XYZ file of C-alpha atoms in Angstrom:
750
model
C 0.052 -0.067 -0.058
C 1.245 3.539 -0.711
C -0.237 7.000 0.179
C 0.220 10.104 -2.191
C -1.174 13.465 -1.760
C -1.329 16.467 -4.051
C -3.754 18.722 -6.317
C -5.698 17.043 -9.172
C -3.959 18.437 -12.149
C -6.117 17.029 -15.126
C -8.968 14.390 -15.123
C -8.051 12.320 -18.262
C -11.346 10.184 -17.968
C -14.305 9.806 -15.944
C -17.374 7.420 -16.191
C -20.349 9.470 -14.820
C -22.225 6.410 -14.212
C -19.981 4.584 -11.722
C -17.459 7.295 -10.803
C -14.346 5.456 -12.418
C -11.826 8.151 -12.855
C -8.303 8.446 -14.416
C -6.600 11.399 -13.029
C -3.314 13.151 -12.754
C -2.040 14.079 -9.352
C 0.707 16.695 -8.846
C 2.491 15.919 -5.401
C 4.971 18.828 -6.099
C 7.648 16.360 -7.135
C 6.137 14.493 -9.823
C 3.064 13.782 -11.546
C 1.300 10.350 -10.658
C -1.317 8.882 -12.754
C -4.307 7.529 -10.423
C -7.163 5.161 -11.142
C -10.288 4.088 -9.109
C -13.774 4.936 -8.211
C -13.643 8.513 -6.900
C -17.360 9.667 -7.209
C -17.151 13.349 -7.787
C -13.689 14.830 -7.699
C -12.656 17.928 -9.646
C -9.597 19.632 -11.041
C -7.875 21.674 -8.212
C -9.024 19.353 -5.273
C -6.252 18.365 -2.981
C -6.652 14.821 -2.215
C -4.804 12.222 -0.223
C -5.083 8.727 -2.100
C -4.347 5.216 -0.631
C -3.789 2.430 -2.818
C -1.796 -0.113 -4.689
C 1.193 0.951 -6.920
C 0.701 -0.926 -10.301
C 2.799 -0.932 -13.537
C 0.702 -0.708 -16.878
C 2.530 -1.674 -19.910
C 1.546 1.316 -21.910
C 0.782 3.950 -19.358
C 3.638 3.183 -16.991
C 3.438 3.675 -12.997
C 0.018 4.029 -11.596
C -1.760 4.251 -8.385
C -4.943 2.020 -8.034
C -6.844 3.781 -5.526
C -8.391 1.843 -2.459
C -9.488 4.921 -0.328
C -9.275 8.499 -0.814
C -10.149 11.745 0.977
C -10.457 15.302 -0.144
C -8.344 17.519 2.103
C -9.836 20.920 2.905
C -7.755 23.769 1.630
C -5.750 25.355 4.410
C -4.178 28.721 4.177
C -0.857 27.307 3.516
C -2.040 24.924 0.756
C -3.843 27.728 -0.844
C -1.003 30.052 -0.773
C 1.407 27.383 -2.200
C -1.124 26.695 -5.004
C -1.418 30.338 -5.855
C 2.102 31.071 -5.881
C 3.092 28.169 -7.714
C 0.176 28.471 -10.509
C 2.062 30.678 -12.746
C 0.348 33.829 -11.985
C 3.660 35.221 -10.665
C 6.216 35.191 -13.464
C 9.604 33.333 -12.565
C 7.887 31.668 -9.493
C 7.135 27.976 -9.880
C 6.032 25.250 -7.494
C 9.278 24.465 -5.935
C 10.076 27.895 -4.868
C 6.471 28.629 -3.690
C 6.721 25.733 -1.462
C 9.803 27.052 -0.061
C 8.378 30.503 0.564
C 5.440 29.146 2.280
C 7.346 26.504 4.341
C 9.512 29.176 5.744
C 6.956 32.047 6.181
C 3.693 30.179 6.590
C 0.485 32.312 7.019
C 2.576 35.368 7.080
C 3.718 34.863 3.404
C 1.481 37.690 2.016
C 2.570 40.308 4.398
C 6.292 39.319 3.970
C 6.094 39.802 0.312
C 4.006 43.105 0.715
C 6.023 44.711 3.262
C 9.350 42.992 3.764
C 10.171 41.679 0.297
C 13.949 41.637 0.971
C 13.413 38.719 3.293
C 12.499 36.580 0.401
C 16.107 36.614 -0.529
C 16.718 34.306 2.509
C 15.099 31.605 0.415
C 17.368 29.426 -1.823
C 17.042 30.397 -5.365
C 15.750 33.949 -4.945
C 17.896 36.977 -5.419
C 17.135 40.290 -4.039
C 16.183 41.615 -7.358
C 13.996 38.618 -7.877
C 12.185 39.140 -4.605
C 11.477 42.867 -5.305
C 9.911 41.696 -8.631
C 7.747 39.125 -6.976
C 6.473 41.823 -4.502
C 5.865 44.145 -7.391
C 3.640 41.581 -9.228
C 1.864 40.377 -6.190
C 0.717 43.978 -5.645
C -0.437 44.445 -9.185
C -2.457 41.328 -8.902
C -3.760 41.771 -5.538
C -7.443 41.337 -6.481
C -6.778 38.358 -8.661
C -4.871 36.973 -5.843
C -7.608 37.220 -3.463
C -10.176 35.833 -5.799
C -8.068 32.992 -6.706
C -7.356 31.997 -2.904
C -11.125 32.519 -2.259
C -12.084 30.207 -5.211
C -9.666 27.637 -4.260
C -11.834 27.072 -1.186
C -14.466 25.631 -3.633
C -12.141 23.224 -5.236
C -11.745 25.652 -8.559
C -8.349 25.089 -10.278
C -5.997 28.259 -10.957
C -6.863 28.050 -14.621
C -10.738 28.254 -14.127
C -10.139 30.940 -11.343
C -8.219 33.186 -13.713
C -11.338 32.830 -16.397
C -13.782 33.502 -13.711
C -11.861 36.657 -12.355
C -11.364 37.844 -15.931
C -15.263 37.468 -16.441
C -16.584 39.067 -13.337
C -13.775 40.786 -11.317
C -14.552 41.155 -7.777
C -18.338 40.685 -8.347
C -17.508 36.865 -7.777
C -17.952 37.079 -4.137
C -21.487 37.912 -4.590
C -22.208 35.618 -7.429
C -20.900 32.669 -5.373
C -23.078 33.638 -2.390
C -26.357 34.277 -4.429
C -26.222 32.192 -7.703
C -23.105 30.018 -8.086
C -24.889 28.439 -11.151
C -24.401 31.636 -13.174
C -20.796 30.458 -13.531
C -22.045 27.878 -16.025
C -23.907 30.213 -17.986
C -21.299 32.834 -18.304
C -17.846 31.170 -18.043
C -16.379 28.489 -20.718
C -15.226 25.421 -19.153
C -17.653 25.547 -16.093
C -20.581 23.136 -16.676
C -23.600 22.530 -14.394
C -21.874 19.787 -12.555
C -18.736 21.791 -11.459
C -21.333 24.944 -10.723
C -23.558 22.423 -8.616
C -20.442 21.177 -6.564
C -19.398 24.813 -5.795
C -23.186 25.672 -4.760
C -22.903 22.576 -2.552
C -19.825 23.970 -0.842
C -21.372 27.417 -0.661
C -24.328 25.967 1.353
C -26.953 25.983 -1.346
C -29.954 23.723 -0.481
C -30.384 20.636 -2.839
C -33.938 21.856 -3.458
C -33.274 25.512 -3.666
C -34.956 27.172 -6.578
C -31.728 28.624 -8.124
C -30.629 24.935 -8.227
C -33.789 23.451 -9.838
C -33.809 26.265 -12.532
C -30.331 25.644 -13.371
C -30.819 21.909 -13.631
C -34.057 22.335 -15.864
C -31.803 24.378 -18.270
C -28.806 21.643 -17.962
C -31.424 18.925 -18.585
C -32.428 20.636 -22.077
C -28.699 21.541 -22.834
C -27.735 17.681 -22.298
C -30.826 16.681 -24.486
C -29.191 18.423 -27.501
C -26.112 16.451 -27.320
C -28.638 13.418 -28.126
C -30.058 15.502 -31.172
C -33.099 17.126 -29.346
C -33.945 20.679 -29.701
C -36.924 20.542 -27.258
C -38.078 17.800 -24.523
C -41.871 17.132 -23.680
C -42.465 18.860 -20.432
C -42.988 15.853 -18.544
C -39.485 14.091 -19.571
C -37.788 17.498 -18.918
C -39.085 17.223 -15.468
C -38.266 13.671 -15.164
C -34.734 14.304 -16.345
C -34.186 17.311 -14.056
C -35.341 15.403 -10.969
C -32.965 12.451 -11.714
C -30.274 14.886 -12.474
C -30.602 16.753 -9.257
C -30.967 13.551 -7.126
C -34.361 14.750 -6.028
C -36.505 11.773 -6.891
C -37.171 10.551 -3.236
C -38.335 14.009 -2.498
C -40.583 14.936 -5.186
C -42.083 11.373 -6.294
C -45.668 10.713 -5.029
C -46.804 7.259 -3.857
C -48.992 7.005 -7.145
C -45.900 7.588 -9.442
C -46.447 11.305 -10.132
C -44.235 14.151 -9.303
C -45.154 16.826 -6.590
C -44.867 19.747 -9.095
C -45.736 22.690 -6.815
C -42.127 23.929 -6.496
C -41.068 22.499 -9.898
C -43.896 24.614 -11.412
C -43.170 27.625 -9.562
C -39.225 27.277 -11.009
C -40.502 26.630 -14.467
C -42.923 29.533 -14.671
C -39.963 31.715 -13.608
C -37.822 30.528 -16.389
C -40.604 30.842 -18.952
C -40.927 34.558 -17.584
C -37.409 35.279 -17.726
C -37.632 34.006 -21.436
C -34.945 31.287 -20.761
C -37.482 28.869 -21.754
C -40.195 28.484 -24.264
C -43.330 26.332 -23.800
C -45.386 25.385 -26.816
C -47.931 22.679 -27.805
C -46.449 20.376 -30.372
C -48.385 17.147 -31.479
C -50.312 17.224 -28.183
C -47.423 17.557 -25.980
C -46.145 20.536 -23.941
C -42.726 21.007 -25.573
C -40.189 22.896 -23.720
C -37.318 24.645 -25.598
C -34.319 26.548 -24.501
C -34.837 30.119 -26.053
C -31.814 29.585 -28.172
C -33.007 26.347 -29.888
C -36.480 27.853 -30.206
C -35.820 31.131 -32.097
C -32.956 29.322 -34.349
C -35.546 27.028 -35.559
C -38.016 29.878 -35.879
C -35.495 31.779 -37.977
C -34.934 28.843 -40.071
C -38.307 28.541 -41.022
C -38.618 32.278 -41.667
C -35.894 32.358 -44.186
C -36.707 29.037 -45.927
C -40.406 30.367 -46.415
C -38.996 33.947 -47.589
C -36.511 32.199 -49.890
C -39.299 29.730 -51.457
C -40.338 32.163 -54.351
C -42.302 30.190 -57.283
C -40.823 31.092 -60.520
C -42.724 28.711 -62.908
C -41.215 28.601 -66.512
C -43.285 27.716 -69.639
C -43.607 23.935 -69.785
C -42.644 23.740 -73.558
C -39.690 26.152 -73.356
C -38.397 24.214 -70.210
C -38.868 20.941 -72.092
C -36.678 22.279 -75.066
C -34.138 23.379 -72.829
C -33.857 19.930 -71.065
C -33.735 18.306 -74.235
C -31.089 20.433 -75.370
C -28.953 19.829 -72.334
C -29.540 16.076 -72.627
C -28.519 15.865 -76.129
C -25.531 18.054 -75.729
C -24.056 16.355 -72.364
C -25.249 12.811 -73.031
C -27.270 12.696 -70.016
C -30.493 10.607 -70.066
C -33.185 11.357 -67.434
C -36.222 9.200 -66.618
C -39.511 10.806 -65.500
C -38.593 11.415 -61.640
C -35.399 12.911 -62.436
C -36.907 15.324 -64.917
C -39.501 16.092 -62.443
C -36.817 16.883 -59.785
C -34.948 18.991 -62.655
C -38.349 21.001 -63.352
C -38.622 21.556 -59.435
C -35.365 23.368 -59.148
C -36.320 25.566 -62.192
C -39.829 26.546 -60.775
C -39.233 26.973 -57.084
C -36.819 28.945 -54.620
C -36.285 25.953 -52.464
C -36.500 22.184 -53.690
C -35.405 18.818 -52.140
C -34.321 15.832 -53.859
C -34.245 12.636 -51.960
C -33.219 9.088 -52.774
C -31.259 6.003 -51.807
C -28.083 4.689 -53.491
C -28.381 4.069 -57.262
C -31.372 5.984 -57.827
C -29.473 8.981 -60.005
C -29.055 11.688 -57.671
C -25.647 12.660 -59.144
C -27.092 12.264 -62.699
C -29.781 14.656 -61.722
C -27.500 17.166 -60.077
C -25.377 17.254 -63.315
C -28.552 17.909 -65.294
C -29.470 20.792 -62.769
C -26.007 22.484 -63.169
C -25.935 22.356 -66.748
C -29.546 23.714 -67.203
C -28.810 26.585 -64.802
C -25.375 27.373 -66.412
C -27.331 27.606 -69.861
C -29.442 30.268 -68.600
C -26.124 32.066 -67.642
C -26.795 31.559 -63.709
C -23.889 30.938 -61.263
C -24.093 27.453 -59.589
C -22.346 26.913 -56.221
C -21.897 23.338 -54.532
C -21.571 22.483 -51.027
C -21.576 19.523 -48.629
C -21.253 19.143 -44.812
C -18.024 17.280 -44.739
C -14.615 17.463 -46.781
C -15.201 13.905 -47.946
C -18.641 14.802 -49.314
C -17.426 17.743 -50.866
C -14.410 16.056 -52.571
C -16.939 13.263 -53.791
C -19.337 16.068 -55.104
C -16.436 17.551 -56.905
C -15.409 14.394 -58.456
C -19.013 13.426 -59.591
C -19.842 16.765 -61.039
C -16.303 18.087 -62.387
C -17.458 21.407 -60.628
C -15.808 22.583 -57.319
C -17.688 21.811 -54.298
C -16.706 23.203 -50.956
C -17.797 22.421 -47.269
C -20.615 24.399 -46.105
C -18.146 26.021 -43.445
C -15.775 26.979 -46.096
C -18.433 28.409 -48.313
C -19.366 30.510 -45.327
C -15.754 31.523 -45.022
C -15.397 30.539 -41.532
C -12.663 31.689 -39.237
C -11.971 31.038 -35.558
C -12.082 33.787 -32.927
C -10.215 34.119 -29.681
C -12.473 32.610 -26.991
C -11.361 29.653 -24.646
C -13.794 27.257 -26.409
C -12.627 26.476 -29.972
C -15.702 24.386 -30.827
C -18.351 27.126 -30.080
C -16.119 29.995 -31.321
C -17.202 30.112 -35.049
C -17.171 33.297 -37.034
C -18.701 33.229 -40.735
C -17.322 35.657 -43.303
C -20.531 35.318 -45.158
C -23.765 36.298 -43.265
C -26.517 38.960 -43.635
C -24.243 41.720 -44.292
C -21.956 39.924 -46.766
C -24.190 37.297 -48.341
C -23.172 34.761 -50.823
C -22.488 35.817 -54.390
C -24.258 33.190 -56.448
C -27.469 32.289 -58.211
C -27.944 28.635 -57.079
C -26.634 26.536 -53.994
C -26.890 22.907 -54.193
C -26.279 21.011 -51.056
C -25.502 17.409 -50.979
C -25.711 15.150 -47.824
C -28.527 17.264 -46.281
C -29.175 14.551 -43.874
C -25.921 15.636 -41.971
C -26.801 19.292 -41.706
C -27.770 20.166 -38.177
C -29.794 23.065 -36.857
C -27.073 25.693 -36.217
C -25.317 24.842 -39.443
C -28.479 25.352 -41.231
C -29.354 28.757 -39.585
C -25.676 29.888 -40.307
C -25.965 28.863 -43.929
C -29.464 30.677 -44.401
C -28.226 33.889 -43.206
C -25.728 34.077 -45.909
C -28.420 33.445 -48.725
C -30.334 36.318 -50.186
C -33.970 36.162 -51.449
C -33.788 35.244 -55.188
C -31.080 32.709 -54.611
C -32.354 29.339 -55.382
C -31.677 26.374 -53.016
C -31.435 22.796 -54.010
C -31.088 20.165 -51.003
C -30.156 16.806 -51.780
C -29.883 13.842 -49.556
C -31.109 10.415 -48.359
C -33.820 10.820 -45.795
C -33.288 7.490 -44.416
C -29.715 7.818 -43.586
C -28.947 8.586 -39.779
C -29.709 11.960 -38.477
C -27.190 14.761 -38.117
C -24.587 14.511 -35.301
C -25.722 17.891 -34.180
C -29.190 18.905 -32.626
C -32.190 18.740 -35.000
C -33.660 16.954 -37.839
C -33.357 19.534 -40.412
C -33.874 17.453 -43.674
C -36.725 15.162 -42.474
C -38.567 18.219 -40.751
C -38.197 20.063 -44.000
C -39.751 17.160 -46.032
C -42.607 16.244 -43.764
C -43.644 19.818 -43.352
C -44.903 19.687 -47.007
C -43.924 23.392 -47.592
C -41.723 22.818 -50.236
C -41.482 20.938 -53.512
C -40.013 17.471 -52.747
C -39.219 14.748 -55.344
C -38.250 11.127 -54.323
C -36.183 9.252 -56.579
C -36.992 5.527 -56.158
C -35.943 3.945 -59.568
C -32.951 2.004 -59.194
C -30.870 2.055 -62.445
C -29.688 -1.054 -64.317
C -26.209 -0.679 -63.533
C -26.777 0.161 -60.043
C -29.031 -2.603 -59.536
C -26.370 -5.162 -60.457
C -24.332 -4.031 -57.276
C -24.827 -6.104 -54.183
C -24.303 -2.945 -52.211
C -26.978 -0.947 -53.761
C -29.464 -3.854 -53.874
C -29.057 -5.038 -50.389
C -29.033 -1.397 -49.183
C -32.647 -0.977 -50.454
C -33.648 -4.366 -49.031
C -32.134 -3.126 -45.813
C -34.256 0.054 -45.828
C -37.206 -1.817 -46.676
C -36.793 -4.408 -44.023
C -36.604 -7.234 -46.551
C -34.153 -10.539 -46.093
C -30.835 -10.034 -47.358
C -29.479 -13.316 -48.508
C -25.872 -13.338 -46.961
C -24.685 -16.050 -49.727
C -22.007 -14.147 -51.250
C -23.775 -14.030 -54.621
C -22.605 -10.456 -55.228
C -18.861 -9.764 -55.466
C -19.218 -6.600 -53.543
C -21.259 -7.745 -50.687
C -19.430 -10.321 -48.810
C -20.048 -12.117 -45.284
C -17.880 -14.026 -43.230
C -19.195 -16.075 -40.520
C -17.558 -15.856 -37.245
C -19.248 -16.846 -33.812
C -17.495 -14.402 -31.432
C -16.229 -11.060 -31.070
C -12.576 -12.369 -30.973
C -12.779 -14.510 -33.940
C -14.653 -11.594 -35.814
C -11.642 -9.316 -34.761
C -9.070 -11.684 -36.052
C -10.967 -12.118 -39.408
C -11.241 -8.202 -39.710
C -7.599 -7.662 -39.280
C -6.843 -10.669 -41.801
C -9.093 -8.762 -44.466
C -7.365 -5.389 -44.086
C -4.040 -6.887 -44.116
C -4.129 -9.621 -46.813
C -7.316 -9.612 -48.881
C -9.040 -6.517 -49.337
C -6.337 -3.988 -50.451
C -5.741 -6.053 -53.668
C -9.662 -7.010 -54.083
C -10.750 -3.398 -54.203
C -7.377 -1.888 -55.407
C -6.843 0.404 -52.506
C -4.293 1.095 -49.658
C -4.932 -0.713 -46.582
C -5.425 2.669 -44.700
C -8.217 3.570 -47.092
C -10.257 0.471 -45.843
C -12.488 1.409 -43.028
C -13.835 -0.532 -40.115
C -17.219 0.586 -39.054
C -18.928 -0.464 -35.901
C -22.068 0.467 -34.010
C -20.708 1.057 -30.668
C -17.810 2.617 -28.789
C -17.167 0.073 -25.984
C -16.904 -3.875 -26.003
C -14.366 -5.974 -28.036
C -15.911 -4.730 -31.244
C -16.193 -1.105 -30.159
C -13.977 1.434 -31.446
C -12.097 1.771 -28.114
C -10.957 -1.529 -28.363
C -10.555 -2.229 -32.010
C -8.417 1.013 -32.675
C -5.239 -0.096 -30.367
C -5.647 -3.795 -31.901
C -5.711 -2.359 -35.435
C -2.939 0.098 -34.923
C -0.645 -2.774 -33.589
C -1.062 -4.803 -36.719
C -1.353 -1.745 -39.357
C 1.320 0.696 -37.820
C 3.143 -1.415 -35.043
C 6.061 0.296 -32.808
C 9.046 1.140 -34.894
C 12.376 2.712 -33.941
C 12.180 4.968 -36.868
C 8.704 6.411 -36.016
C 8.070 8.866 -33.009
C 5.174 8.330 -30.872
C 3.796 10.236 -28.034
C 0.980 9.359 -25.538
C -1.885 12.043 -25.207
C -4.621 11.470 -22.619
C -3.945 7.769 -22.383
C -3.667 7.225 -26.185
C -0.358 6.306 -27.718
C -0.234 8.291 -31.220
C 2.451 7.113 -33.817
C 3.716 8.691 -36.929
C 1.617 6.901 -39.795
C -1.303 6.415 -37.616
C -4.956 7.021 -38.909
C -6.665 9.859 -36.815
C -10.020 11.558 -36.557
C -11.003 15.073 -35.297
C -13.916 14.478 -32.738
C -15.032 17.917 -32.204
C -15.273 21.104 -34.258
C -12.360 23.430 -33.714
C -12.735 26.635 -35.669
C -9.328 27.949 -34.412
C -7.058 25.326 -35.696
C -5.197 26.781 -38.674
C -4.337 24.737 -41.942
C -1.978 24.833 -44.799
C -2.640 23.285 -47.880
C 0.644 22.131 -49.718
C 1.826 20.370 -53.014
C 3.785 17.045 -52.790
C 6.914 19.298 -53.003
C 5.938 21.339 -50.083
C 4.714 24.525 -51.853
C 1.773 26.470 -50.064
C -1.335 26.442 -52.240
C -3.822 27.692 -49.608
C -4.544 28.403 -45.960
C -7.416 28.671 -43.609
C -8.660 27.725 -40.222
C -11.342 25.199 -39.083
C -11.105 21.331 -38.602
C -14.282 19.684 -38.099
C -15.798 16.799 -36.093
C -15.337 13.650 -38.492
C -12.376 14.919 -40.516
C -9.876 12.375 -41.115
C -6.148 12.291 -41.652
C -2.681 10.733 -41.275
C -0.005 11.588 -38.504
C 2.950 12.728 -40.795
C 5.174 14.011 -37.913
C 5.532 13.905 -34.144
C 8.138 16.148 -32.590
C 8.722 15.205 -29.160
C 11.069 18.251 -28.343
C 8.485 20.761 -29.105
C 5.360 18.479 -28.275
C 3.662 19.133 -31.678
C 1.977 16.646 -33.859
C 1.358 17.338 -37.613
C -1.605 15.515 -39.216
C -2.139 15.652 -42.984
C -6.022 15.652 -43.588
C -7.982 15.259 -46.904
C -7.224 17.859 -49.899
C -3.503 17.963 -48.391
C -4.446 20.176 -45.443
C -1.583 20.127 -42.970
C -2.578 20.926 -39.353
C -0.065 21.365 -36.479
C -1.499 20.332 -33.151
C 0.226 21.157 -29.574
C -0.450 18.544 -26.698
C -3.684 19.985 -25.499
C -5.225 20.464 -29.003
C -4.118 16.809 -29.712
C -6.899 15.655 -27.083
C -9.183 16.376 -30.180
C -7.711 13.530 -32.004
C -8.476 9.888 -31.843
C -7.524 6.868 -33.660
C -9.503 5.948 -36.758
C -8.885 2.632 -37.850
C -12.185 1.967 -36.670
C -14.957 4.615 -36.493
C -18.673 4.433 -35.280
C -21.009 4.363 -37.973
C -22.445 7.723 -36.858
C -19.095 9.536 -37.408
C -18.891 7.999 -40.936
C -21.813 9.787 -42.347
C -20.946 11.808 -45.463
C -17.741 9.653 -46.015
C -17.287 7.052 -48.842
C -14.562 4.325 -48.591
C -13.335 1.843 -51.116
C -14.202 -1.017 -48.986
C -16.059 -1.228 -45.496
C -15.637 -4.080 -42.764
C -18.451 -4.336 -40.241
C -17.866 -6.817 -37.518
C -21.242 -7.607 -36.067
C -21.611 -10.100 -33.387
C -23.611 -8.622 -30.715
C -24.777 -5.250 -29.038
C -27.669 -3.482 -27.354
C -30.811 -3.271 -29.614
C -30.748 0.587 -29.333
C -27.568 0.598 -31.166
C -28.182 -2.146 -33.522
C -30.864 -0.560 -35.710
C -31.666 -0.885 -39.308
C -30.965 2.850 -40.283
C -27.728 2.418 -38.443
C -26.933 -0.642 -40.707
C -28.173 0.950 -43.857
C -25.983 4.126 -43.320
C -22.873 1.817 -42.942
C -23.408 -0.200 -45.892
C -23.834 2.826 -48.071
C -20.368 3.986 -46.960
C -18.854 1.381 -49.307
C -17.906 2.123 -52.882
C -16.545 -1.028 -53.915
C -17.196 -3.734 -51.368
C -18.993 -4.092 -47.852
C -17.769 -7.048 -45.925
C -19.897 -8.228 -42.944
C -18.064 -10.384 -40.305
C -19.931 -12.071 -37.626
C -23.302 -13.736 -36.820
C -26.282 -13.759 -39.399
C -28.823 -13.349 -36.575
C -27.135 -10.316 -35.510
C -27.365 -8.875 -38.963
C -30.799 -9.880 -39.652
C -32.161 -8.665 -36.126
C -30.892 -5.214 -37.258
C -32.635 -5.443 -40.607
C -35.982 -6.069 -38.578
C -35.080 -3.383 -35.978
C -36.803 -0.243 -37.239
C -36.624 1.400 -33.979
C -34.985 5.004 -34.333
C -33.787 7.004 -31.714
C -36.754 9.566 -31.430
C -35.786 13.272 -31.777
C -37.736 15.958 -30.725
C -37.258 18.814 -33.124
C -39.499 21.797 -33.500
C -38.713 22.769 -37.304
C -41.368 20.952 -38.921
C -43.841 22.476 -36.642
C -42.464 26.115 -36.943
C -42.679 25.595 -40.728
C -46.338 24.451 -40.711
C -47.369 27.284 -38.135
C -45.041 30.175 -39.206
C -47.935 32.112 -40.977
C -50.917 31.250 -38.456
């Protein structure tokens, strides 16, 4: 048994369900990795941990905690933490400890009134002592605030943010409404604010806590794609979140709503929440989401100007385009083209092989024959690249079309600035957006703000694909509103119908039986009865068989899985695949980031939007072609260089965009030999391997399988158990999304 103590410098991982945590403890001499069930513990806490010293083959020495206790901050501990936090230039943790050990609680008085005495400390000259005194005086208010906040377990980094936001007003805020911190300060969420409130003596059923919990419940719901929640569901979520179930649950299973309703009414009156009736339910929105969807509805309806053209003239023009280009359209495709000519907003939807690309090409040529400028866009870089290749016209990501740039806030994911907006709209006559199912509420809102009335919009996508990762159900809501012209392409063309990928994708979508008999050369099934056998077969396919079979590099072959956890989840698959596809090599640098070993040559994915990350587009010879900012959730690349001296990692993304990450930024990367099917949306790969053995029914759904299969260009290979595959085909359950755009569109003029 070993006992260690120190400050929690960083929390690498925390399972909110069971409290299992991986953290870094700074003991003053060294940083120690500790693991165990810690319940709630926050950065900046001073803790004493008793546990077993173990050695992990990848992560090195660790303390496996058995017992722990949070040590209340004493004045001396707070003094050491502040002085060693970096707030005073030239003063680190070691010198801070020496100063406080010598002068104790009299430290600040000595520094302020007798600074020359600091020279009694080894490592401090008289000049340095005077400099420390000067800096301390200049930062007296910040110092006092930081020490005050340390009593609430707040780290120096967050303390600085709080001080910069509030100044000395922080004392009143902590006393009156600590939950305001979660609203105003990036990096402080509800759970951190709730812990501060607990230490400040806020009652568990205080109205300020309940109100903050309601807003947090709706914010958390947005992470699952919802833009609102039914009131009953919002209340239940809030009560469970706050741990108030026993206090508010009546014997008959209903909730005592008196206090909850009072809090709810206050939030509505404050216009933080919006209450509407949708489909017979009381729908509760955060005001941000409500007004965003309202504005989307308004802008779409304003753009939907009917511009009917003479049928005969339009028919002649279409015949000319077909003759000159060699494009031949069927009746549904012609309807789709006509729709784009006669309507300000039109939607074309259809599955694989139904001729969406042919239709897009005809639309482009027809508009260009009239002298109109056509712009093409897609939500992701891969989708935009595919669109460019299919049309011969440059397609941009929506973000790039909007000329995105990163600002200077502390949260790079939220800090998006678009050069194209109401004041500087897009200069084009027509915009065609592909893969619309991936577009979420906030991206749609930003896009529409840059479109002027008179510009025609053509939205193309497969409504049966998974919904966007972000909140909302934009494409589906637009279609179901019946406010716009929608053409559904249903005919599978002969050449596409010869493909097992296309044929079986449609069968999956319709819930029909798929024969796993390998009768198609591009739709293969390999039976394996357990997860380990499926993993071994997956590795074998990628390493030996599939590259030659589809004429692609092994790095271009993608493993897709429904889940993150388990043997066949991405968290287990990636280290295993890394070992076979990019093993340790003395000639390759590697670096551990947040418990993950990255190596030169690794395939990686960006897992959150970062609008501040700068990229450079270079030729093979290193010449700069273009530059910009913004790397987005789902972007994939290869690590080209790791510099362990400077702690930088260079990644080459699609379109030869090079990005340099520091160690902190690199926490936004994860290995991508295997990715979840959700993350694969908008991408297309030469070959896809899907290991399917077992999984929770809520994950193993029909539209998930459909989305995964349609990511393959030349071959999809199912590895696992037939029964699991067939169960997914039959499981038409979809994650219910509560979104308000359809309702907003239908009711806008009422």
